[in-house]
């Protein structure tokens, strides 16, 4: 029985990945580094601290984590007017919400990014349950974020359904014992044990069958 839906944010609810990658590239240039052509493939689906370690270890960056976050946020927020929610995903969220389905957002991104992205998608409201990278000790693919969201919603992990677009997010959900589906607009390879939705209506039908 599905009692709650747990959503990834970047690339799932909000079309933010290209903006985030461009902000990373600009922050790298400011640090005197040359962003690789495959930067997006290197960073999508990874947490902010993983990305920082990758740039330090792989490119020799000497910028400290606090200064790196400041630079990255500066470029990201400067471009935030271009942020958009995926229409089909946002509409599904709203229809599930209207039906009384409990929902939460579990993100690799830090709190500042989560807040600005969900505001851009029009999903911010009192009582909204969100789990940002700052809220847990371990980011995806560790299951902590999804387990925390289930706890905050008052449901068991096995009573949830996770909506994702990345392999690391799927691994986190599966490790938490939660069924996972991929959004139709995902560009990631589908991991074993995960199915891609033909449409967001398919998700609605699956969840609302229990309501």
PDB file of N, CA, C and O in Angstrom, residues 65-105:
ATOM      1  N   UNK A  65      36.048  25.109   1.250  1.00  0.00           N
ATOM      2  CA  UNK A  65      34.638  24.775   1.016  1.00  0.00           C
ATOM      3  C   UNK A  65      33.679  25.942   1.195  1.00  0.00           C
ATOM      4  O   UNK A  65      32.723  26.077   0.433  1.00  0.00           O
ATOM      5  N   UNK A  66      33.915  26.804   2.193  1.00  0.00           N
ATOM      6  CA  UNK A  66      32.998  27.936   2.404  1.00  0.00           C
ATOM      7  C   UNK A  66      33.061  28.921   1.240  1.00  0.00           C
ATOM      8  O   UNK A  66      32.026  29.395   0.751  1.00  0.00           O
ATOM      9  N   UNK A  67      34.257  29.241   0.783  1.00  0.00           N
ATOM     10  CA  UNK A  67      34.411  30.155  -0.342  1.00  0.00           C
ATOM     11  C   UNK A  67      33.870  29.530  -1.623  1.00  0.00           C
ATOM     12  O   UNK A  67      33.262  30.219  -2.457  1.00  0.00           O
ATOM     13  N   UNK A  68      34.082  28.230  -1.797  1.00  0.00           N
ATOM     14  CA  UNK A  68      33.553  27.532  -2.971  1.00  0.00           C
ATOM     15  C   UNK A  68      32.034  27.611  -2.997  1.00  0.00           C
ATOM     16  O   UNK A  68      31.439  27.899  -4.043  1.00  0.00           O
ATOM     17  N   UNK A  69      31.386  27.381  -1.866  1.00  0.00           N
ATOM     18  CA  UNK A  69      29.930  27.461  -1.805  1.00  0.00           C
ATOM     19  C   UNK A  69      29.451  28.875  -2.122  1.00  0.00           C
ATOM     20  O   UNK A  69      28.448  29.058  -2.810  1.00  0.00           O
ATOM     21  N   UNK A  70      30.168  29.868  -1.612  1.00  0.00           N
ATOM     22  CA  UNK A  70      29.778  31.255  -1.891  1.00  0.00           C
ATOM     23  C   UNK A  70      29.818  31.543  -3.380  1.00  0.00           C
ATOM     24  O   UNK A  70      28.889  32.136  -3.932  1.00  0.00           O
ATOM     25  N   UNK A  71      30.899  31.145  -4.040  1.00  0.00           N
ATOM     26  CA  UNK A  71      31.018  31.382  -5.472  1.00  0.00           C
ATOM     27  C   UNK A  71      29.950  30.634  -6.255  1.00  0.00           C
ATOM     28  O   UNK A  71      29.320  31.197  -7.152  1.00  0.00           O
ATOM     29  N   UNK A  72      29.766  29.377  -5.927  1.00  0.00           N
ATOM     30  CA  UNK A  72      28.780  28.551  -6.633  1.00  0.00           C
ATOM     31  C   UNK A  72      27.376  29.126  -6.475  1.00  0.00           C
ATOM     32  O   UNK A  72      26.616  29.237  -7.444  1.00  0.00           O
ATOM     33  N   UNK A  73      27.024  29.504  -5.260  1.00  0.00           N
ATOM     34  CA  UNK A  73      25.702  30.071  -5.019  1.00  0.00           C
ATOM     35  C   UNK A  73      25.528  31.409  -5.734  1.00  0.00           C
ATOM     36  O   UNK A  73      24.430  31.715  -6.230  1.00  0.00           O
ATOM     37  N   UNK A  74      26.579  32.196  -5.762  1.00  0.00           N
ATOM     38  CA  UNK A  74      26.496  33.489  -6.457  1.00  0.00           C
ATOM     39  C   UNK A  74      26.052  33.290  -7.901  1.00  0.00           C
ATOM     40  O   UNK A  74      25.121  33.962  -8.365  1.00  0.00           O
ATOM     41  N   UNK A  75      26.690  32.380  -8.617  1.00  0.00           N
ATOM     42  CA  UNK A  75      26.358  32.166 -10.026  1.00  0.00           C
ATOM     43  C   UNK A  75      25.010  31.462 -10.183  1.00  0.00           C
ATOM     44  O   UNK A  75      24.260  31.751 -11.127  1.00  0.00           O
ATOM     45  N   UNK A  76      24.702  30.571  -9.254  1.00  0.00           N
ATOM     46  CA  UNK A  76      23.424  29.857  -9.349  1.00  0.00           C
ATOM     47  C   UNK A  76      22.258  30.813  -9.130  1.00  0.00           C
ATOM     48  O   UNK A  76      21.305  30.851  -9.917  1.00  0.00           O
ATOM     49  N   UNK A  77      22.322  31.591  -8.073  1.00  0.00           N
ATOM     50  CA  UNK A  77      21.215  32.492  -7.768  1.00  0.00           C
ATOM     51  C   UNK A  77      21.080  33.594  -8.812  1.00  0.00           C
ATOM     52  O   UNK A  77      19.982  34.088  -9.071  1.00  0.00           O
ATOM     53  N   UNK A  78      22.184  33.987  -9.428  1.00  0.00           N
ATOM     54  CA  UNK A  78      22.139  34.989 -10.484  1.00  0.00           C
ATOM     55  C   UNK A  78      21.317  34.494 -11.667  1.00  0.00           C
ATOM     56  O   UNK A  78      20.681  35.290 -12.375  1.00  0.00           O
ATOM     57  N   UNK A  79      21.308  33.173 -11.885  1.00  0.00           N
ATOM     58  CA  UNK A  79      20.573  32.591 -13.012  1.00  0.00           C
ATOM     59  C   UNK A  79      19.237  31.986 -12.594  1.00  0.00           C
ATOM     60  O   UNK A  79      18.555  31.363 -13.418  1.00  0.00           O
ATOM     61  N   UNK A  80      18.837  32.190 -11.335  1.00  0.00           N
ATOM     62  CA  UNK A  80      17.681  31.464 -10.801  1.00  0.00           C
ATOM     63  C   UNK A  80      16.350  31.858 -11.445  1.00  0.00           C
ATOM     64  O   UNK A  80      15.381  31.100 -11.357  1.00  0.00           O
ATOM     65  N   UNK A  81      16.309  33.020 -12.099  1.00  0.00           N
ATOM     66  CA  UNK A  81      15.061  33.403 -12.769  1.00  0.00           C
ATOM     67  C   UNK A  81      14.711  32.446 -13.906  1.00  0.00           C
ATOM     68  O   UNK A  81      13.552  32.372 -14.329  1.00  0.00           O
ATOM     69  N   UNK A  82      15.706  31.712 -14.394  1.00  0.00           N
ATOM     70  CA  UNK A  82      15.464  30.758 -15.477  1.00  0.00           C
ATOM     71  C   UNK A  82      14.980  29.406 -14.960  1.00  0.00           C
ATOM     72  O   UNK A  82      14.634  28.523 -15.768  1.00  0.00           O
ATOM     73  N   UNK A  83      14.942  29.212 -13.648  1.00  0.00           N
ATOM     74  CA  UNK A  83      14.489  27.939 -13.095  1.00  0.00           C
ATOM     75  C   UNK A  83      13.012  27.710 -13.408  1.00  0.00           C
ATOM     76  O   UNK A  83      12.201  28.626 -13.328  1.00  0.00           O
ATOM     77  N   UNK A  84      12.686  26.462 -13.745  1.00  0.00           N
ATOM     78  CA  UNK A  84      11.311  26.092 -14.022  1.00  0.00           C
ATOM     79  C   UNK A  84      11.032  24.698 -13.476  1.00  0.00           C
ATOM     80  O   UNK A  84      11.905  23.832 -13.509  1.00  0.00           O
ATOM     81  N   UNK A  85       9.821  24.501 -13.007  1.00  0.00           N
ATOM     82  CA  UNK A  85       9.401  23.156 -12.665  1.00  0.00           C
ATOM     83  C   UNK A  85       9.035  22.400 -13.930  1.00  0.00           C
ATOM     84  O   UNK A  85       8.645  23.009 -14.938  1.00  0.00           O
ATOM     85  N   UNK A  86       9.198  21.085 -13.915  1.00  0.00           N
ATOM     86  CA  UNK A  86       8.699  20.271 -15.021  1.00  0.00           C
ATOM     87  C   UNK A  86       7.178  20.243 -14.908  1.00  0.00           C
ATOM     88  O   UNK A  86       6.625  19.789 -13.896  1.00  0.00           O
ATOM     89  N   UNK A  87       6.492  20.726 -15.933  1.00  0.00           N
ATOM     90  CA  UNK A  87       5.048  20.910 -15.851  1.00  0.00           C
ATOM     91  C   UNK A  87       4.315  19.640 -15.448  1.00  0.00           C
ATOM     92  O   UNK A  87       3.434  19.664 -14.577  1.00  0.00           O
ATOM     93  N   UNK A  88       4.663  18.510 -16.092  1.00  0.00           N
ATOM     94  CA  UNK A  88       3.925  17.278 -15.806  1.00  0.00           C
ATOM     95  C   UNK A  88       4.174  16.799 -14.386  1.00  0.00           C
ATOM     96  O   UNK A  88       3.254  16.334 -13.697  1.00  0.00           O
ATOM     97  N   UNK A  89       5.398  16.940 -13.890  1.00  0.00           N
ATOM     98  CA  UNK A  89       5.708  16.515 -12.527  1.00  0.00           C
ATOM     99  C   UNK A  89       5.022  17.412 -11.503  1.00  0.00           C
ATOM    100  O   UNK A  89       4.453  16.934 -10.504  1.00  0.00           O
ATOM    101  N   UNK A  90       5.064  18.730 -11.732  1.00  0.00           N
ATOM    102  CA  UNK A  90       4.429  19.667 -10.800  1.00  0.00           C
ATOM    103  C   UNK A  90       2.918  19.460 -10.773  1.00  0.00           C
ATOM    104  O   UNK A  90       2.288  19.484  -9.700  1.00  0.00           O
ATOM    105  N   UNK A  91       2.317  19.244 -11.928  1.00  0.00           N
ATOM    106  CA  UNK A  91       0.872  18.995 -11.976  1.00  0.00           C
ATOM    107  C   UNK A  91       0.515  17.723 -11.222  1.00  0.00           C
ATOM    108  O   UNK A  91      -0.503  17.660 -10.516  1.00  0.00           O
ATOM    109  N   UNK A  92       1.348  16.693 -11.365  1.00  0.00           N
ATOM    110  CA  UNK A  92       1.098  15.448 -10.641  1.00  0.00           C
ATOM    111  C   UNK A  92       1.220  15.675  -9.145  1.00  0.00           C
ATOM    112  O   UNK A  92       0.406  15.189  -8.351  1.00  0.00           O
ATOM    113  N   UNK A  93       2.260  16.410  -8.731  1.00  0.00           N
ATOM    114  CA  UNK A  93       2.396  16.742  -7.306  1.00  0.00           C
ATOM    115  C   UNK A  93       1.117  17.394  -6.789  1.00  0.00           C
ATOM    116  O   UNK A  93       0.603  17.021  -5.721  1.00  0.00           O
ATOM    117  N   UNK A  94       0.602  18.362  -7.523  1.00  0.00           N
ATOM    118  CA  UNK A  94      -0.570  19.099  -7.058  1.00  0.00           C
ATOM    119  C   UNK A  94      -1.815  18.225  -7.017  1.00  0.00           C
ATOM    120  O   UNK A  94      -2.633  18.341  -6.095  1.00  0.00           O
ATOM    121  N   UNK A  95      -1.977  17.343  -7.987  1.00  0.00           N
ATOM    122  CA  UNK A  95      -3.144  16.455  -7.969  1.00  0.00           C
ATOM    123  C   UNK A  95      -3.057  15.457  -6.813  1.00  0.00           C
ATOM    124  O   UNK A  95      -4.065  15.159  -6.163  1.00  0.00           O
ATOM    125  N   UNK A  96      -1.860  14.932  -6.546  1.00  0.00           N
ATOM    126  CA  UNK A  96      -1.702  14.032  -5.406  1.00  0.00           C
ATOM    127  C   UNK A  96      -1.946  14.770  -4.091  1.00  0.00           C
ATOM    128  O   UNK A  96      -2.574  14.229  -3.174  1.00  0.00           O
ATOM    129  N   UNK A  97      -1.454  15.996  -4.009  1.00  0.00           N
ATOM    130  CA  UNK A  97      -1.656  16.800  -2.810  1.00  0.00           C
ATOM    131  C   UNK A  97      -3.139  17.047  -2.570  1.00  0.00           C
ATOM    132  O   UNK A  97      -3.629  16.947  -1.434  1.00  0.00           O
ATOM    133  N   UNK A  98      -3.862  17.354  -3.645  1.00  0.00           N
ATOM    134  CA  UNK A  98      -5.305  17.598  -3.529  1.00  0.00           C
ATOM    135  C   UNK A  98      -6.056  16.350  -3.086  1.00  0.00           C
ATOM    136  O   UNK A  98      -7.103  16.445  -2.440  1.00  0.00           O
ATOM    137  N   UNK A  99      -5.515  15.179  -3.415  1.00  0.00           N
ATOM    138  CA  UNK A  99      -6.152  13.918  -3.042  1.00  0.00           C
ATOM    139  C   UNK A  99      -5.777  13.480  -1.623  1.00  0.00           C
ATOM    140  O   UNK A  99      -6.257  12.446  -1.147  1.00  0.00           O
ATOM    141  N   UNK A 100      -4.902  14.242  -0.977  1.00  0.00           N
ATOM    142  CA  UNK A 100      -4.527  13.917   0.391  1.00  0.00           C
ATOM    143  C   UNK A 100      -3.326  13.004   0.534  1.00  0.00           C
ATOM    144  O   UNK A 100      -3.077  12.469   1.621  1.00  0.00           O
ATOM    145  N   UNK A 101      -2.578  12.828  -0.545  1.00  0.00           N
ATOM    146  CA  UNK A 101      -1.386  11.977  -0.502  1.00  0.00           C
ATOM    147  C   UNK A 101      -0.256  12.739   0.185  1.00  0.00           C
ATOM    148  O   UNK A 101       0.031  13.893  -0.165  1.00  0.00           O
ATOM    149  N   UNK A 102       0.385  12.113   1.146  1.00  0.00           N
ATOM    150  CA  UNK A 102       1.536  12.736   1.804  1.00  0.00           C
ATOM    151  C   UNK A 102       2.731  12.722   0.847  1.00  0.00           C
ATOM    152  O   UNK A 102       3.001  11.713   0.193  1.00  0.00           O
ATOM    153  N   UNK A 103       3.462  13.866   0.792  1.00  0.00           N
ATOM    154  CA  UNK A 103       4.586  13.988  -0.121  1.00  0.00           C
ATOM    155  C   UNK A 103       5.737  14.733   0.554  1.00  0.00           C
ATOM    156  O   UNK A 103       5.523  15.551   1.451  1.00  0.00           O
ATOM    157  N   UNK A 104       6.942  14.435   0.082  1.00  0.00           N
ATOM    158  CA  UNK A 104       8.132  15.119   0.588  1.00  0.00           C
ATOM    159  C   UNK A 104       9.151  15.210  -0.530  1.00  0.00           C
ATOM    160  O   UNK A 104       9.077  14.473  -1.517  1.00  0.00           O
ATOM    161  N   UNK A 105      10.105  16.117  -0.361  1.00  0.00           N
ATOM    162  CA  UNK A 105      11.211  16.277  -1.305  1.00  0.00           C
ATOM    163  C   UNK A 105      12.504  15.887  -0.592  1.00  0.00           C
ATOM    164  O   UNK A 105      12.762  16.345   0.526  1.00  0.00           O
TER     165      UNK A 105
END
